C-alpha positions as YAML, in Angstrom:
chain: A
units: angstrom
residues:
- id: 1
  name: UNK
  ca: [87.17, 113.76, 42.89]
- id: 2
  name: UNK
  ca: [89.30, 110.77, 42.32]
- id: 3
  name: UNK
  ca: [87.77, 109.58, 45.79]
- id: 4
  name: UNK
  ca: [84.81, 109.68, 44.52]
- id: 5
  name: UNK
  ca: [85.12, 107.41, 42.03]
- id: 6
  name: UNK
  ca: [86.60, 104.68, 43.39]
- id: 7
  name: UNK
  ca: [83.94, 104.66, 46.32]
- id: 8
  name: UNK
  ca: [81.57, 104.68, 43.02]
- id: 9
  name: UNK
  ca: [83.02, 101.50, 41.49]
- id: 10
  name: UNK
  ca: [83.20, 99.62, 44.76]
- id: 11
  name: UNK
  ca: [79.08, 100.47, 44.89]
- id: 12
  name: UNK
  ca: [78.85, 99.72, 41.63]
- id: 13
  name: UNK
  ca: [80.49, 96.39, 41.68]
- id: 14
  name: UNK
  ca: [79.27, 95.85, 45.74]
- id: 15
  name: UNK
  ca: [75.65, 95.46, 43.43]
- id: 16
  name: UNK
  ca: [76.98, 93.82, 40.12]
- id: 17
  name: UNK
  ca: [78.09, 90.86, 42.69]
- id: 18
  name: UNK
  ca: [74.78, 90.84, 44.75]
- id: 19
  name: UNK
  ca: [72.58, 90.57, 42.01]
- id: 20
  name: UNK
  ca: [70.38, 94.13, 42.41]
- id: 21
  name: UNK
  ca: [69.98, 96.87, 40.22]
- id: 22
  name: UNK
  ca: [70.89, 99.86, 40.74]
- id: 23
  name: UNK
  ca: [68.49, 102.70, 42.19]
- id: 24
  name: UNK
  ca: [66.12, 99.85, 43.00]
- id: 25
  name: UNK
  ca: [65.35, 99.73, 46.42]
- id: 26
  name: UNK
  ca: [63.82, 96.03, 47.02]
- id: 27
  name: UNK
  ca: [61.24, 95.85, 49.83]
- id: 28
  name: UNK
  ca: [63.24, 93.87, 52.06]
- id: 29
  name: UNK
  ca: [66.37, 95.58, 52.30]
- id: 30
  name: UNK
  ca: [66.92, 98.20, 55.02]
- id: 31
  name: UNK
  ca: [67.45, 101.91, 54.21]
- id: 32
  name: UNK
  ca: [70.97, 102.74, 54.95]
- id: 33
  name: UNK
  ca: [71.49, 104.02, 58.01]
- id: 34
  name: UNK
  ca: [71.23, 108.60, 58.53]
- id: 35
  name: UNK
  ca: [74.42, 110.48, 59.63]
- id: 36
  name: UNK
  ca: [72.51, 110.92, 63.30]
- id: 37
  name: UNK
  ca: [72.27, 107.01, 63.67]
- id: 38
  name: UNK
  ca: [75.83, 106.64, 63.21]
- id: 39
  name: UNK
  ca: [76.72, 109.24, 65.33]
- id: 40
  name: UNK
  ca: [74.41, 108.04, 68.04]
- id: 41
  name: UNK
  ca: [76.31, 104.75, 67.43]
- id: 42
  name: UNK
  ca: [79.77, 105.85, 68.00]
- id: 43
  name: UNK
  ca: [78.08, 107.13, 71.32]
- id: 44
  name: UNK
  ca: [76.56, 104.08, 72.10]
- id: 45
  name: UNK
  ca: [79.28, 102.29, 71.50]
- id: 46
  name: UNK
  ca: [81.81, 105.02, 73.50]
- id: 47
  name: UNK
  ca: [79.31, 104.57, 76.58]
- id: 48
  name: UNK
  ca: [79.60, 100.78, 76.59]
- id: 49
  name: UNK
  ca: [83.31, 100.67, 76.43]
- id: 50
  name: UNK
  ca: [83.33, 103.45, 79.36]
- id: 51
  name: UNK
  ca: [81.53, 100.58, 81.88]
- id: 52
  name: UNK
  ca: [83.82, 98.03, 80.53]
- id: 53
  name: UNK
  ca: [86.51, 99.93, 82.36]
- id: 54
  name: UNK
  ca: [85.24, 101.55, 84.77]
- id: 55
  name: UNK
  ca: [84.59, 97.93, 85.62]
- id: 56
  name: UNK
  ca: [87.79, 97.18, 85.56]
- id: 57
  name: UNK
  ca: [89.11, 99.83, 87.41]
- id: 58
  name: UNK
  ca: [86.80, 97.95, 90.07]
- id: 59
  name: UNK
  ca: [87.76, 94.90, 89.64]
- id: 60
  name: UNK
  ca: [91.44, 95.94, 90.77]
- id: 61
  name: UNK
  ca: [90.57, 97.69, 92.93]
- id: 62
  name: UNK
  ca: [88.56, 95.33, 94.42]
- id: 63
  name: UNK
  ca: [92.28, 92.86, 93.55]
- id: 64
  name: UNK
  ca: [93.88, 95.06, 96.20]
- id: 65
  name: UNK
  ca: [91.44, 94.92, 98.49]
- id: 66
  name: UNK
  ca: [91.15, 91.61, 98.42]
- id: 67
  name: UNK
  ca: [95.05, 90.93, 98.58]
- id: 68
  name: UNK
  ca: [95.21, 93.42, 101.70]
- id: 69
  name: UNK
  ca: [92.16, 92.18, 103.75]
- id: 70
  name: UNK
  ca: [93.72, 88.45, 103.12]
- id: 71
  name: UNK
  ca: [97.33, 89.67, 104.28]
- id: 72
  name: UNK
  ca: [95.35, 90.59, 107.28]
- id: 73
  name: UNK
  ca: [94.29, 87.01, 108.08]
- id: 74
  name: UNK
  ca: [97.26, 85.18, 107.20]
- id: 75
  name: UNK
  ca: [98.98, 87.28, 109.97]
- id: 76
  name: UNK
  ca: [95.75, 86.20, 112.57]
- id: 77
  name: UNK
  ca: [96.68, 82.11, 110.99]
- id: 78
  name: UNK
  ca: [100.65, 82.52, 111.29]
- id: 79
  name: UNK
  ca: [99.92, 83.15, 115.30]
- id: 80
  name: UNK
  ca: [97.14, 80.09, 114.99]
- id: 81
  name: UNK
  ca: [100.02, 77.86, 113.67]
- id: 82
  name: UNK
  ca: [101.46, 75.06, 115.34]
- id: 83
  name: UNK
  ca: [105.26, 75.59, 116.54]
- id: 84
  name: UNK
  ca: [106.77, 73.01, 114.02]
- id: 85
  name: UNK
  ca: [104.71, 75.00, 111.17]
- id: 86
  name: UNK
  ca: [105.78, 78.10, 111.36]
- id: 87
  name: UNK
  ca: [109.57, 76.94, 112.74]
- id: 88
  name: UNK
  ca: [109.82, 74.61, 109.17]
- id: 89
  name: UNK
  ca: [109.23, 78.38, 107.98]
- id: 90
  name: UNK
  ca: [111.47, 79.60, 109.41]
- id: 91
  name: UNK
  ca: [114.42, 77.20, 108.80]
- id: 92
  name: UNK
  ca: [113.84, 78.24, 104.41]
- id: 93
  name: UNK
  ca: [113.45, 81.55, 105.13]
- id: 94
  name: UNK
  ca: [117.50, 81.68, 107.34]
- id: 95
  name: UNK
  ca: [119.94, 84.09, 104.95]
- id: 96
  name: UNK
  ca: [123.51, 83.24, 106.98]
- id: 97
  name: UNK
  ca: [124.78, 80.48, 109.72]
- id: 98
  name: UNK
  ca: [127.49, 79.87, 111.54]
- id: 99
  name: UNK
  ca: [128.49, 78.31, 114.29]
- id: 100
  name: UNK
  ca: [127.48, 81.21, 116.85]
- id: 101
  name: UNK
  ca: [124.85, 82.88, 115.05]
- id: 102
  name: UNK
  ca: [121.33, 81.97, 112.73]
- id: 103
  name: UNK
  ca: [120.13, 84.77, 110.71]
- id: 104
  name: UNK
  ca: [116.51, 84.72, 109.70]
- id: 105
  name: UNK
  ca: [114.28, 86.82, 108.05]
- id: 106
  name: UNK
  ca: [111.29, 87.76, 109.99]
- id: 107
  name: UNK
  ca: [107.76, 87.57, 108.80]
- id: 108
  name: UNK
  ca: [105.30, 89.76, 109.05]
- id: 109
  name: UNK
  ca: [102.79, 89.71, 111.76]
- id: 110
  name: UNK
  ca: [104.73, 88.29, 113.98]
- id: 111
  name: UNK
  ca: [105.68, 89.59, 117.58]
- id: 112
  name: UNK
  ca: [109.15, 88.90, 118.98]
- id: 113
  name: UNK
  ca: [107.60, 88.28, 122.53]
- id: 114
  name: UNK
  ca: [104.75, 87.40, 124.09]
- id: 115
  name: UNK
  ca: [102.24, 89.25, 125.34]
- id: 116
  name: UNK
  ca: [97.79, 90.03, 125.92]
- id: 117
  name: UNK
  ca: [96.24, 88.38, 122.96]
- id: 118
  name: UNK
  ca: [100.02, 86.83, 121.44]
- id: 119
  name: UNK
  ca: [98.80, 83.16, 120.89]
- id: 120
  name: UNK
  ca: [102.51, 82.66, 119.08]
- id: 121
  name: UNK
  ca: [105.21, 84.98, 119.40]
- id: 122
  name: UNK
  ca: [109.14, 83.87, 118.10]
- id: 123
  name: UNK
  ca: [109.76, 83.23, 120.80]
- id: 124
  name: UNK
  ca: [108.27, 80.20, 121.94]
- id: 125
  name: UNK
  ca: [109.74, 78.58, 118.52]
- id: 126
  name: UNK
  ca: [113.14, 78.84, 119.21]
- id: 127
  name: UNK
  ca: [113.97, 75.27, 120.66]
- id: 128
  name: UNK
  ca: [111.78, 73.82, 117.26]
- id: 129
  name: UNK
  ca: [113.91, 75.82, 115.00]
- id: 130
  name: UNK
  ca: [117.20, 74.64, 116.51]
- id: 131
  name: UNK
  ca: [116.52, 71.30, 116.64]
- id: 132
  name: UNK
  ca: [115.61, 71.57, 112.24]
- id: 133
  name: UNK
  ca: [118.76, 72.80, 112.34]
- id: 134
  name: UNK
  ca: [121.31, 71.49, 114.42]
- id: 135
  name: UNK
  ca: [119.39, 67.55, 115.14]
- id: 136
  name: UNK
  ca: [117.27, 66.98, 117.74]
- id: 137
  name: UNK
  ca: [120.37, 67.11, 121.25]
- id: 138
  name: UNK
  ca: [120.18, 71.35, 119.85]
- id: 139
  name: UNK
  ca: [119.34, 74.12, 122.58]
- id: 140
  name: UNK
  ca: [116.95, 76.53, 121.85]
- id: 141
  name: UNK
  ca: [118.40, 79.91, 120.41]
- id: 142
  name: UNK
  ca: [118.31, 83.05, 121.92]
- id: 143
  name: UNK
  ca: [117.59, 86.29, 120.45]
- id: 144
  name: UNK
  ca: [120.47, 89.04, 120.45]
- id: 145
  name: UNK
  ca: [117.34, 92.37, 119.41]
- id: 146
  name: UNK
  ca: [114.66, 92.52, 118.44]
- id: 147
  name: UNK
  ca: [111.48, 93.54, 115.59]
- id: 148
  name: UNK
  ca: [108.67, 94.83, 115.68]
- id: 149
  name: UNK
  ca: [105.93, 92.83, 115.19]
- id: 150
  name: UNK
  ca: [104.85, 94.43, 111.38]
- id: 151
  name: UNK
  ca: [109.00, 94.52, 110.62]
- id: 152
  name: UNK
  ca: [109.72, 92.10, 108.16]
- id: 153
  name: UNK
  ca: [113.78, 91.57, 107.14]
- id: 154
  name: UNK
  ca: [116.55, 90.52, 108.97]
- id: 155
  name: UNK
  ca: [117.08, 89.20, 112.19]
- id: 156
  name: UNK
  ca: [119.71, 87.71, 114.42]
- id: 157
  name: UNK
  ca: [119.36, 84.27, 117.09]
- id: 158
  name: UNK
  ca: [122.71, 83.07, 119.25]
- id: 159
  name: UNK
  ca: [123.18, 79.77, 119.39]
- id: 160
  name: UNK
  ca: [124.22, 80.55, 122.66]
- id: 161
  name: UNK
  ca: [123.61, 82.87, 125.73]
- id: 162
  name: UNK
  ca: [127.36, 84.18, 125.96]
- id: 163
  name: UNK
  ca: [127.22, 84.61, 121.89]
- id: 164
  name: UNK
  ca: [123.92, 86.50, 122.50]
- id: 165
  name: UNK
  ca: [125.74, 88.77, 125.00]
- id: 166
  name: UNK
  ca: [128.70, 89.42, 122.60]
- id: 167
  name: UNK
  ca: [126.14, 90.49, 119.64]
- id: 168
  name: UNK
  ca: [123.72, 92.68, 122.31]
- id: 169
  name: UNK
  ca: [126.88, 94.56, 123.33]
- id: 170
  name: UNK
  ca: [127.63, 94.70, 119.98]
- id: 171
  name: UNK
  ca: [124.02, 96.55, 119.55]
- id: 172
  name: UNK
  ca: [124.59, 98.25, 122.55]
- id: 173
  name: UNK
  ca: [128.21, 99.93, 120.89]
- id: 174
  name: UNK
  ca: [126.64, 100.82, 117.90]
- id: 175
  name: UNK
  ca: [128.59, 98.54, 115.44]
- id: 176
  name: UNK
  ca: [126.16, 97.10, 114.34]
- id: 177
  name: UNK
  ca: [125.72, 98.81, 111.18]
- id: 178
  name: UNK
  ca: [121.65, 98.20, 110.45]
- id: 179
  name: UNK
  ca: [119.75, 99.29, 107.09]
- id: 180
  name: UNK
  ca: [115.99, 99.48, 106.58]
- id: 181
  name: UNK
  ca: [113.84, 100.20, 103.86]
- id: 182
  name: UNK
  ca: [110.66, 102.02, 104.48]
- id: 183
  name: UNK
  ca: [107.88, 103.57, 102.19]
- id: 184
  name: UNK
  ca: [106.78, 107.02, 103.59]
- id: 185
  name: UNK
  ca: [103.57, 109.83, 102.41]
- id: 186
  name: UNK
  ca: [105.32, 112.91, 101.18]
- id: 187
  name: UNK
  ca: [108.48, 113.67, 100.91]
- id: 188
  name: UNK
  ca: [111.05, 114.72, 103.54]
- id: 189
  name: UNK
  ca: [112.85, 117.97, 102.77]
- id: 190
  name: UNK
  ca: [115.82, 118.14, 102.38]
- id: 191
  name: UNK
  ca: [115.59, 114.56, 100.72]
- id: 192
  name: UNK
  ca: [118.52, 113.22, 103.41]
- id: 193
  name: UNK
  ca: [119.82, 114.31, 106.90]
- id: 194
  name: UNK
  ca: [120.11, 113.41, 110.39]
- id: 195
  name: UNK
  ca: [116.96, 113.35, 112.84]
- id: 196
  name: UNK
  ca: [118.07, 113.62, 116.16]
- id: 197
  name: UNK
  ca: [115.61, 114.75, 118.49]
- id: 198
  name: UNK
  ca: [115.20, 112.32, 122.13]
- id: 199
  name: UNK
  ca: [112.26, 110.46, 121.95]
- id: 200
  name: UNK
  ca: [109.66, 109.09, 125.12]
- id: 201
  name: UNK
  ca: [106.59, 107.48, 126.08]
- id: 202
  name: UNK
  ca: [103.31, 109.16, 127.12]
- id: 203
  name: UNK
  ca: [100.19, 108.55, 127.56]
- id: 204
  name: UNK
  ca: [98.04, 109.73, 125.29]
- id: 205
  name: UNK
  ca: [94.57, 111.54, 126.94]
- id: 206
  name: UNK
  ca: [91.27, 110.64, 123.98]
- id: 207
  name: UNK
  ca: [88.36, 108.81, 123.58]
- id: 208
  name: UNK
  ca: [90.26, 105.59, 124.27]
- id: 209
  name: UNK
  ca: [93.39, 105.66, 126.39]
- id: 210
  name: UNK
  ca: [97.09, 104.47, 125.29]
- id: 211
  name: UNK
  ca: [100.60, 105.14, 124.73]
- id: 212
  name: UNK
  ca: [102.76, 106.32, 122.61]
- id: 213
  name: UNK
  ca: [106.27, 107.02, 121.58]
- id: 214
  name: UNK
  ca: [106.68, 110.70, 121.27]
- id: 215
  name: UNK
  ca: [109.60, 113.20, 120.05]
- id: 216
  name: UNK
  ca: [110.91, 115.28, 123.24]
- id: 217
  name: UNK
  ca: [113.18, 117.85, 121.78]
- id: 218
  name: UNK
  ca: [115.69, 120.35, 123.37]
- id: 219
  name: UNK
  ca: [114.45, 122.74, 121.86]
- id: 220
  name: UNK
  ca: [111.57, 124.69, 121.29]
- id: 221
  name: UNK
  ca: [109.45, 127.72, 119.30]
- id: 222
  name: UNK
  ca: [109.47, 130.96, 121.05]
- id: 223
  name: UNK
  ca: [105.18, 131.66, 120.51]
- id: 224
  name: UNK
  ca: [106.07, 134.96, 121.43]
- id: 225
  name: UNK
  ca: [108.61, 136.42, 118.76]
- id: 226
  name: UNK
  ca: [109.09, 132.56, 117.39]
- id: 227
  name: UNK
  ca: [113.08, 132.54, 118.46]
- id: 228
  name: UNK
  ca: [114.54, 129.28, 119.39]
- id: 229
  name: UNK
  ca: [115.57, 127.88, 122.90]
- id: 230
  name: UNK
  ca: [116.95, 124.99, 124.77]
- id: 231
  name: UNK
  ca: [114.75, 123.67, 127.54]
- id: 232
  name: UNK
  ca: [116.17, 121.07, 129.98]
- id: 233
  name: UNK
  ca: [116.06, 117.07, 129.13]
- id: 234
  name: UNK
  ca: [113.21, 115.28, 129.83]
- id: 235
  name: UNK
  ca: [114.28, 113.18, 132.47]
- id: 236
  name: UNK
  ca: [111.80, 109.64, 130.79]
- id: 237
  name: UNK
  ca: [113.75, 110.89, 127.45]
- id: 238
  name: UNK
  ca: [116.07, 108.27, 125.44]
- id: 239
  name: UNK
  ca: [118.58, 109.88, 123.10]
- id: 240
  name: UNK
  ca: [117.18, 109.30, 119.42]
- id: 241
  name: UNK
  ca: [119.50, 109.33, 116.44]
- id: 242
  name: UNK
  ca: [118.35, 108.46, 112.67]
- id: 243
  name: UNK
  ca: [120.28, 108.87, 109.79]
- id: 244
  name: UNK
  ca: [118.11, 108.62, 106.05]
- id: 245
  name: UNK
  ca: [118.21, 108.92, 103.08]
- id: 246
  name: UNK
  ca: [115.41, 109.06, 99.59]
- id: 247
  name: UNK
  ca: [115.87, 106.12, 96.91]
- id: 248
  name: UNK
  ca: [112.56, 106.84, 94.92]
- id: 249
  name: UNK
  ca: [110.08, 110.09, 95.05]
- id: 250
  name: UNK
  ca: [106.79, 110.42, 93.52]
- id: 251
  name: UNK
  ca: [104.19, 112.77, 93.59]
- id: 252
  name: UNK
  ca: [102.62, 111.53, 97.20]
- id: 253
  name: UNK
  ca: [105.65, 109.39, 98.33]
- id: 254
  name: UNK
  ca: [108.70, 108.51, 98.75]
- id: 255
  name: UNK
  ca: [111.17, 105.09, 99.58]
- id: 256
  name: UNK
  ca: [114.48, 105.80, 102.26]
- id: 257
  name: UNK
  ca: [116.50, 104.33, 103.33]
- id: 258
  name: UNK
  ca: [117.22, 104.13, 106.83]
- id: 259
  name: UNK
  ca: [120.31, 104.23, 109.17]
- id: 260
  name: UNK
  ca: [119.17, 103.48, 112.83]
- id: 261
  name: UNK
  ca: [121.98, 105.16, 115.05]
- id: 262
  name: UNK
  ca: [120.89, 104.07, 118.26]
- id: 263
  name: UNK
  ca: [117.71, 101.96, 118.98]
- id: 264
  name: UNK
  ca: [115.11, 103.10, 121.32]
- id: 265
  name: UNK
  ca: [111.92, 101.24, 120.73]
- id: 266
  name: UNK
  ca: [109.73, 102.83, 118.13]
- id: 267
  name: UNK
  ca: [112.45, 105.31, 117.01]
- id: 268
  name: UNK
  ca: [112.25, 104.91, 113.45]
- id: 269
  name: UNK
  ca: [108.43, 105.20, 113.46]
- id: 270
  name: UNK
  ca: [108.35, 108.05, 115.95]
- id: 271
  name: UNK
  ca: [110.62, 109.79, 113.69]
- id: 272
  name: UNK
  ca: [109.87, 109.81, 110.52]
- id: 273
  name: UNK
  ca: [106.19, 110.44, 111.68]
- id: 274
  name: UNK
  ca: [106.55, 113.45, 113.71]
- id: 275
  name: UNK
  ca: [110.67, 114.82, 113.14]
- id: 276
  name: UNK
  ca: [109.46, 114.49, 109.08]
- id: 277
  name: UNK
  ca: [106.14, 114.69, 108.66]
- id: 278
  name: UNK
  ca: [106.09, 111.45, 106.32]
- id: 279
  name: UNK
  ca: [104.99, 108.65, 108.71]
- id: 280
  name: UNK
  ca: [106.02, 105.41, 107.40]
- id: 281
  name: UNK
  ca: [102.66, 103.67, 104.87]
- id: 282
  name: UNK
  ca: [100.84, 101.05, 106.88]
- id: 283
  name: UNK
  ca: [101.77, 103.08, 110.29]
- id: 284
  name: UNK
  ca: [97.92, 103.58, 111.54]
- id: 285
  name: UNK
  ca: [99.47, 104.07, 115.37]
- id: 286
  name: UNK
  ca: [101.83, 106.90, 113.98]
- id: 287
  name: UNK
  ca: [99.62, 108.90, 111.68]
- id: 288
  name: UNK
  ca: [98.02, 110.32, 114.29]
- id: 289
  name: UNK
  ca: [98.28, 111.58, 117.40]
- id: 290
  name: UNK
  ca: [95.31, 112.05, 119.65]
- id: 291
  name: UNK
  ca: [93.61, 108.89, 118.54]
- id: 292
  name: UNK
  ca: [93.41, 105.50, 117.05]
- id: 293
  name: UNK
  ca: [92.21, 105.68, 113.79]
- id: 294
  name: UNK
  ca: [93.34, 103.93, 110.03]
- id: 295
  name: UNK
  ca: [95.93, 106.00, 108.74]
- id: 296
  name: UNK
  ca: [94.55, 108.69, 106.52]
- id: 297
  name: UNK
  ca: [96.50, 109.55, 102.68]
- id: 298
  name: UNK
  ca: [96.43, 111.24, 99.98]
- id: 299
  name: UNK
  ca: [94.38, 111.12, 96.81]
- id: 300
  name: UNK
  ca: [97.29, 110.15, 94.46]
- id: 301
  name: UNK
  ca: [97.59, 106.29, 96.27]
- id: 302
  name: UNK
  ca: [94.41, 105.44, 96.99]
- id: 303
  name: UNK
  ca: [94.32, 105.72, 93.36]
- id: 304
  name: UNK
  ca: [97.58, 103.88, 92.85]
- id: 305
  name: UNK
  ca: [97.03, 101.90, 95.31]
- id: 306
  name: UNK
  ca: [93.92, 100.90, 94.33]
- id: 307
  name: UNK
  ca: [91.83, 101.46, 97.53]
- id: 308
  name: UNK
  ca: [89.38, 103.55, 99.26]
- id: 309
  name: UNK
  ca: [90.25, 105.61, 102.42]
- id: 310
  name: UNK
  ca: [87.96, 102.61, 104.27]
- id: 311
  name: UNK
  ca: [89.89, 99.78, 103.18]
- id: 312
  name: UNK
  ca: [93.18, 101.74, 104.09]
- id: 313
  name: UNK
  ca: [93.13, 100.56, 107.61]
- id: 314
  name: UNK
  ca: [94.44, 96.33, 106.09]
- id: 315
  name: UNK
  ca: [97.48, 98.47, 104.89]
- id: 316
  name: UNK
  ca: [100.39, 96.84, 106.26]
- id: 317
  name: UNK
  ca: [103.07, 98.16, 107.53]
- id: 318
  name: UNK
  ca: [106.26, 99.03, 104.91]
- id: 319
  name: UNK
  ca: [109.09, 99.22, 106.86]
- id: 320
  name: UNK
  ca: [111.66, 96.12, 106.36]
- id: 321
  name: UNK
  ca: [114.90, 95.70, 107.71]
- id: 322
  name: UNK
  ca: [116.81, 95.11, 104.57]
- id: 323
  name: UNK
  ca: [120.66, 94.90, 105.74]
- id: 324
  name: UNK
  ca: [122.56, 94.19, 108.21]
- id: 325
  name: UNK
  ca: [126.47, 94.17, 109.35]
- id: 326
  name: UNK
  ca: [127.88, 92.29, 112.54]
- id: 327
  name: UNK
  ca: [132.15, 92.63, 113.32]
- id: 328
  name: UNK
  ca: [133.39, 89.60, 114.43]
- id: 329
  name: UNK
  ca: [135.15, 88.98, 117.43]
- id: 330
  name: UNK
  ca: [138.33, 90.02, 116.05]
- id: 331
  name: UNK
  ca: [137.17, 93.41, 114.59]
- id: 332
  name: UNK
  ca: [138.57, 92.75, 111.11]
- id: 333
  name: UNK
  ca: [137.12, 94.64, 108.75]
- id: 334
  name: UNK
  ca: [137.32, 91.30, 106.41]
- id: 335
  name: UNK
  ca: [135.38, 89.87, 108.29]
- id: 336
  name: UNK
  ca: [132.08, 91.41, 108.92]
- id: 337
  name: UNK
  ca: [129.29, 89.41, 109.01]
- id: 338
  name: UNK
  ca: [127.19, 91.12, 105.68]
- id: 339
  name: UNK
  ca: [123.96, 89.77, 105.51]
- id: 340
  name: UNK
  ca: [121.10, 91.11, 103.04]
- id: 341
  name: UNK
  ca: [117.31, 90.54, 103.10]
- id: 342
  name: UNK
  ca: [114.86, 91.28, 99.65]
- id: 343
  name: UNK
  ca: [112.14, 92.81, 101.10]
- id: 344
  name: UNK
  ca: [108.13, 90.83, 100.81]
- id: 345
  name: UNK
  ca: [106.34, 90.59, 98.37]
- id: 346
  name: UNK
  ca: [103.71, 92.44, 99.09]
- id: 347
  name: UNK
  ca: [106.28, 95.27, 99.80]
- id: 348
  name: UNK
  ca: [107.55, 94.75, 96.52]
- id: 349
  name: UNK
  ca: [104.18, 95.02, 94.13]
- id: 350
  name: UNK
  ca: [103.00, 98.22, 97.20]
- id: 351
  name: UNK
  ca: [106.31, 100.19, 95.34]
- id: 352
  name: UNK
  ca: [105.38, 99.19, 91.45]
- id: 353
  name: UNK
  ca: [101.67, 99.82, 92.12]
- id: 354
  name: UNK
  ca: [103.88, 103.60, 93.30]
- id: 355
  name: UNK
  ca: [105.84, 103.72, 90.82]
- id: 356
  name: UNK
  ca: [108.98, 104.30, 93.21]
- id: 357
  name: UNK
  ca: [111.62, 102.33, 91.84]
- id: 358
  name: UNK
  ca: [113.84, 99.69, 94.08]
- id: 359
  name: UNK
  ca: [116.97, 99.62, 94.18]
- id: 360
  name: UNK
  ca: [119.68, 96.71, 93.56]
- id: 361
  name: UNK
  ca: [120.69, 96.04, 97.44]
- id: 362
  name: UNK
  ca: [124.16, 94.58, 96.54]
- id: 363
  name: UNK
  ca: [124.90, 98.37, 94.95]
- id: 364
  name: UNK
  ca: [123.21, 100.17, 98.49]
...
């Protein structure tokens, strides 16, 4: 009753202030809306709000698609730029240097060596980079190891051939500690462990014949009784071992820390895709065995990335060399060269969209 009385007083106040007499309907004044009209108005407002949200979501998807496509175009442009331009970018990304070595942050999309359809590679700009660092009389820098075209992060260069040979021998002797970060599809079980499966290169017969690295396990499972038996090692197989640890996981993706014990071509990509069943996000080559096709992503991953499956072919490979520890010539622990490298912007944005936590590099 009190509420009705207050409402009536408010109504009366409005009538008196407006100069109208109560219970008197003028011809120019509209009748108050009915309950049905109020309901329809609310429904219309909800429909408009829903359309607005859908439009904003679609715009966000288009934004992500544009960023992904821009990275693909940037990769192509990097191979077209003048060597001086690329060398200057590499100089700005130097992580460490002394009298013998230079450690750079390798950008995405730059191949280390030349080859078919390669317009610009890392070797092309090493003489220019050396002159930018040490003057016009500097000798060209030398490669100590290699990273895949799509892999980013820590890469070691030597100032002379002897140092390059020494560093290469350290890599072969497994005395260089390497750590990578990889965003993977799925969650590995167990969450950490060692993958110790040989790798061999094979030709894949499909609509487009091509070569891939694949697993060559020393053991097989019998189709008859399910027992495990040892087989003869493939003569062309390479021993390959990778330690892995899950740093963060969500419903459909995970961030892994990888430590390759050996250094076989495409080892990390093959071990994750075929050994764990968790291919690296953006690894279109090793997401399928018998065909070359864009990576098929889970619905949840597509939704978080704001992408459609048709745009997934533009996703970059999310593999980053984040840490390197090189022993010095005297072998002492105190004098080890410890270099860390933050992941590129696209890697960090992908982690945020997938709700994966990134640990601090110094605390790994």
